[in-house]
Amino acid sequence: MRTTCPYCGVGCQVEPRLKEGRIVEVRGAEIPPNHGALCVKGRFGLDFPFSGKRLLYPMVRERKGAPLRRATWEEALDFAARRLLEVLGRRGPEALAVFPSAKTTNEEVYLAQKLARALLGTNHVDHCSRLCHSSSTAALSRSLGGASMTNPLEDIWKTDLFLVVGSNTTETHPVIGAMIKKRVRQGAQMIVVDPRYTGMAEASTLWLRVRPGTDLFLLNAMARFILEEGLWDRAYVEARTEGFAEWRASLEAYTLEEAERITGVERGKIALAARLYATTERAGTYWAMGLTQHTKGTATVQALVNLALLTGKVGKEGAGLNPLRGQNNVQGAGDMGALPDVLPGYWKVADQEVRRRFEALWATPLNPDPGLRMTEVFERIPEVEAIYLIGEDPVTSEPYQDHLKAQLEALPFLIVQDILENETTPFAHVVLPAASFLEKDGTFTNTDRRVQRVRKILDPPGEARPDWWITRELGKRLAQALGRPWTLHPGPEAIWEEIRQAVPEMVGGITYRRLEGEGVRWPCPQEDHPGEAVLFRERFNTPSGKARFIPVHFTPPAETPSEEYPLVLSTGRVLYHWHGGTLSRNSRLQEAYPELKVEVNPKDAGRLGIHDGEIIQVVSRRGRIRARAWVTDRTPEGVVYAPFHFAEAPANRLTLDALDPTSRIPEYKVAAVRLEKLD
Amino acid sequence: MRLRVNGKEVEAHPGTLLLEVAEVPTLCHHPHTETRGLCRLCLVEADGRLVPACATEAREGMELRTETEGLRTLRKTLLEWLALTTDLAQAPDLLALMERYGAEPERWGEVPGRRGREVLKDNPFYLRDYAKCVNCRRCVDACGDGIMGVYALTLEGRGLLAHPTTPLDRPLPETPCVFCGNCIQVCPTGALRPLSMEV
C-alpha cells in the first residue's frame, strides 16, 4: 500500500511491504514527486513505529514531583481538560498555548489550532517551522504575499541555472538534491553559496565559500553589480514591482570590494555569479536553513527575494524562489493555521472580515489579537501556564538547552502528545500516546504544495490513538464544559471536508477521491482544477498585485568569536538522521551513524593538536558537550560544524537564543565556541 | 509517423523507442536509468536487421517483427545462458520468460559462473548477492548517471568476467554510497536486497 514518507518535505511516495508486523522492504512509488527514487531515511528508516520506546498508554502526573502513572484514556483526557479549563478560568486565554506539529497530518493540525482558537480562545498557536523557515515565511509574505515554493519540483528539469544558498540539499532533501545534480549533469549550471563543502558544492559549477552569516552582504553586492552592469530586467521591475528606487538607493555600500572583505569570497567570483544569475532566463533559487537561522534570517531571505525580482525570475517556469521546507508537513501546518497571526489559508486573525468568516464556520467568537510565537511562549513561562505540545521535542530542538529546561521545569502544566518517548516527555504532566504515520489516515502537504495521502497500514500499538482522535476527544470535554460547539468528526476525511469549506480558494477542489492517484497541488479551488504549478505568473498576492522590494542591511551575527571562544559553531543535520533524532535514532539508521561527530578543519585541528577520531569537548558560553572530532576540510578554517540529533551530546546546549527581530527564529548557525582536548 | 509492427500498422511520435510500440521482453532496460541495449533480450527485427528495442527509435515506414523463429531461439538461448551462470531464484520475471520461451539450461551442461560467489554484507542496510547478478547494470546506472550521481557502484572486468562492484572492491561504507537503495529498487534479480528481508 502506498503512503507518504514522514521524514522531509520532499513528500516521497513510499510503498512499505510488511510481514509479520515488521517492514521487510520499502519501495519508492513510480509517481511524483519522487518517481521511484528514495533516500536512506525513506528506504531504511521507516521502522521507528516498532521501537521499544513507543508510548503505549496514557499517563498522568498528579502533582509536581510525583511520577507519571498509567491512566485510562478517560482519566487522562478528563485530567487534561480539567487543568486547561482551570488555567483558562483563572488566567484567561493568554495563559494557554497549543503547538500542533509539522509531523502530523493537515487534518490533525487543523483540529489542534481550531481547539486553541475556537475553544480556548488563544492565538498562541505555532509549530516547529518557527525554528526553520519562519524567516522565509516573513520575507516572502511581505514581498510576494505568499510563503511557499513558487515553482513545482518538476521545474527542476527546465532550470538552466540553480542558485543554491545555504542548503545541504543532498543530505537534507536527498531526492531533490539528486534531481538537481542530474539536471546539472544534463548541462545546467549551479552556483552554490555555502561555507561548507557539501555534496552540492562538490557538484557545482561555481562555489562561493562565504564566511558564516555573511550571505546577505554577498546577495546585496550581487544586486548592486547587476544594476551597475545594466543586467537587470527593467521591463519586469517596472511592470511587476514597487519600492525599487528606495531599495536601489540602499545598495550604495555593497561594493564588490567590500563584499570580498566581509564574505571572504573573491570579487571576481561574486561578479561571475551575479552575471550568470542575471543573464540566465531560467534561473531558479533554492535555499534552506543556512540562510534562515540567523538573527538577520528574514533580511537575508529578503535580499534573495530582491535579487530575484530585480532579474525578473518570479512567475516563470524553471525559475522562481524555492524555500526547501524541512518537516514532511511543514507546508501543511502553516496552511492549516498553526501560526499565531493567521487562521487556515494564511488569513490574518487581526482582520475582522476574516474572523467573521471563521466565526460563522465554527459558530463561536474568535480572539482578534495575534498570539505569541513558540520561541516567545517559552520565554513567557510561567506567565504562560499551560502548553499542549503535539509531536515536538523542544528540549532537543530549541536553542540554549539548559535555559529551556529550566523554563519547562517552571511550567505549571504540560501536555505531551507524541508517538515516542523523547527528551521533553519527562517534563510532562499528561502524556498522550499517539499513532504513527503508518497507523492512521490523512494528508500531508509537501514542499511544493502537493497535498498527498497518508494511509493506515497497521493498527497502533497498545492504547495509542491517532492525533486527530485525541484532539477531538480533548476538544469534546472542553466544549462541553464551556458550552461551545465542537464537531465530532468521525474520521480524517470528514475533517478534510471541513477544511475544504474553511479555505475553498486554497484546497476547495481537492477531495480524498482525487488523491487516490497522485497528489494535487494547491491552489486548487474547484474539483475540475488541476492545481497550480507556477505561482504569480500574472500578479502577486499583494493588495497592489505587485511584488515589493524591501531594503535590508547587513549586521554581524549576535555572537562573534573572541579570544576565549575563537571558533564559530554552525549546527545542522547529517544524511542519516532527522532533527531531534527521535525517529531516526529509533530506526535502523542509528547503526549507520551512532554518535555525534563534529567537523573540524585540518588547520584548526593541527593548531590545537586534535586528531581525527579523538573525543574532544566543544565549549560555548552556555555549556559544553563531548563529541568525536572529524578532521575534514568540508568545514572551513575557523568553523566547526555539529549536527543536533544527539540527545546525549546536544548541540543546542551550545547555541544561543538570540532571535531574528521579525521571525523570532534563533541564530543556530553562528555561536562562538572553543575546542578542548580531554586529558 | 506510421510503422508496421508484426504486420499491423501503428502510429508513433518521433523519438519513440521501439519497445514503446511493441511488446518485447526486457531486462537491462529501466525507465529511470540510462542503460541501453546491453542484455540483447529485447532484440527485434527492424527492416531485416536485428536491433535492441530499448535503444532504437521508431522510424517512418519501419517494418518491425518481434517474435520470429530466430528471435525466439535467440531469447531462449540468452535466458539459458543467464540461468546457467546465475541463480535466478529471486527473479520472477526472468523465470516467467524462461517458461514462455521453453528455456532448458541443462542442455548446455556445467558452465563456470558466478553462482558460487559469497554474499557481501558490509553495511547495516543491504547486501550484495552477486551470485544472483545478471550484469544488467541497472544498479550501476541508478547509482551513477541515471538517478543519484553518486558512482559508488561500477563495472569491473570485460566480457564474461564483467561484473558490478564498488570502486576497487571497497566495502560500501568506504565508498561515496549514501545508501539510498535506488540500486535495490531497480535490481531485477534480488542480487541487491535489503537486510530486513533476511529472516
Tab-separated table of N, CA and C in Angstrom, chain A residues 37-40 170 174-175 177-179 181-182 185 575, chain B residues 32 140-152 178-183:
chain	number	residue	atom	x	y	z
A	37	ALA	N	12.369	7.079	-6.814
A	37	ALA	CA	13.606	7.279	-6.048
A	37	ALA	C	13.296	7.511	-4.571
A	38	LEU	N	14.232	7.130	-3.723
A	38	LEU	CA	14.116	7.391	-2.285
A	38	LEU	C	15.504	7.722	-1.748
A	39	CYS	N	15.557	8.149	-0.480
A	39	CYS	CA	16.854	8.307	0.175
A	39	CYS	C	16.942	7.291	1.303
A	40	VAL	N	18.058	7.300	1.995
A	40	VAL	CA	18.270	6.280	3.025
A	40	VAL	C	17.194	6.333	4.114
A	170	THR	N	21.759	17.567	-0.708
A	170	THR	CA	21.935	16.123	-0.885
A	170	THR	C	21.764	15.363	0.435
A	174	PRO	N	17.421	14.743	0.056
A	174	PRO	CA	18.279	13.995	-0.879
A	174	PRO	C	17.664	13.738	-2.251
A	175	VAL	N	16.372	13.502	-2.307
A	175	VAL	CA	15.785	13.197	-3.618
A	175	VAL	C	15.792	14.438	-4.503
A	177	GLY	N	18.026	16.850	-4.096
A	177	GLY	CA	19.455	17.013	-4.358
A	177	GLY	C	19.875	16.192	-5.566
A	178	ALA	N	19.405	14.946	-5.635
A	178	ALA	CA	19.757	14.075	-6.764
A	178	ALA	C	19.165	14.607	-8.068
A	179	MET	N	17.940	15.141	-8.001
A	179	MET	CA	17.309	15.697	-9.208
A	179	MET	C	18.122	16.884	-9.726
A	181	LYS	N	21.270	17.593	-9.144
A	181	LYS	CA	22.571	17.137	-9.654
A	181	LYS	C	22.429	16.508	-11.039
A	182	LYS	N	21.332	15.778	-11.243
A	182	LYS	CA	21.149	15.155	-12.556
A	182	LYS	C	20.939	16.224	-13.633
A	185	ARG	N	24.160	17.505	-14.575
A	185	ARG	CA	24.858	16.593	-15.500
A	185	ARG	C	24.332	16.743	-16.923
A	575	LEU	N	22.949	13.224	6.750
A	575	LEU	CA	22.072	12.408	5.914
A	575	LEU	C	21.265	11.382	6.698
B	32	HIS	N	14.192	4.719	-15.524
B	32	HIS	CA	14.926	5.744	-14.786
B	32	HIS	C	16.436	5.654	-14.923
B	140	VAL	N	24.300	0.052	-11.468
B	140	VAL	CA	25.407	0.969	-11.736
B	140	VAL	C	24.857	2.290	-12.274
B	141	ASP	N	23.851	2.192	-13.134
B	141	ASP	CA	23.282	3.406	-13.712
B	141	ASP	C	22.420	4.180	-12.726
B	142	ALA	N	21.672	3.464	-11.883
B	142	ALA	CA	20.845	4.160	-10.882
B	142	ALA	C	21.743	4.942	-9.936
B	143	CYS	N	22.855	4.338	-9.562
B	143	CYS	CA	23.789	4.977	-8.642
B	143	CYS	C	24.524	6.134	-9.313
B	144	GLY	N	24.801	5.982	-10.591
B	144	GLY	CA	25.572	6.996	-11.304
B	144	GLY	C	24.690	7.957	-12.072
B	145	ASP	N	24.859	7.975	-13.394
B	145	ASP	CA	24.185	8.985	-14.204
B	145	ASP	C	22.667	8.930	-14.150
B	146	GLY	N	22.103	7.735	-14.021
B	146	GLY	CA	20.648	7.583	-14.132
B	146	GLY	C	19.870	8.347	-13.088
B	147	ILE	N	20.236	8.206	-11.813
B	147	ILE	CA	19.458	8.848	-10.758
B	147	ILE	C	20.338	9.669	-9.816
B	148	MET	N	21.290	9.015	-9.157
B	148	MET	CA	21.902	9.638	-7.989
B	148	MET	C	23.136	10.497	-8.252
B	149	GLY	N	23.918	10.152	-9.255
B	149	GLY	CA	25.171	10.872	-9.463
B	149	GLY	C	26.175	10.624	-8.360
B	150	VAL	N	26.121	9.432	-7.764
B	150	VAL	CA	26.992	9.116	-6.628
B	150	VAL	C	28.179	8.241	-7.053
B	151	TYR	N	27.956	7.336	-7.970
B	151	TYR	CA	29.026	6.487	-8.545
B	151	TYR	C	29.739	5.608	-7.504
B	152	ALA	N	28.961	5.036	-6.595
B	152	ALA	CA	29.554	4.096	-5.640
B	152	ALA	C	29.594	2.695	-6.222
B	178	VAL	N	25.442	6.480	-0.465
B	178	VAL	CA	24.589	7.169	0.501
B	178	VAL	C	23.428	6.279	0.946
B	179	PHE	N	23.480	5.002	0.565
B	179	PHE	CA	22.506	4.008	0.998
B	179	PHE	C	21.055	4.400	0.693
B	180	CYS	N	20.867	5.050	-0.457
B	180	CYS	CA	19.507	5.407	-0.873
B	180	CYS	C	18.729	4.180	-1.293
B	181	GLY	N	19.449	3.104	-1.665
B	181	GLY	CA	18.761	1.870	-2.052
B	181	GLY	C	18.087	1.942	-3.408
B	182	ASN	N	18.382	2.975	-4.185
B	182	ASN	CA	17.781	3.019	-5.519
B	182	ASN	C	18.322	1.897	-6.407
B	183	CYS	N	19.508	1.411	-6.078
B	183	CYS	CA	20.066	0.255	-6.806
B	183	CYS	C	19.230	-1.000	-6.524
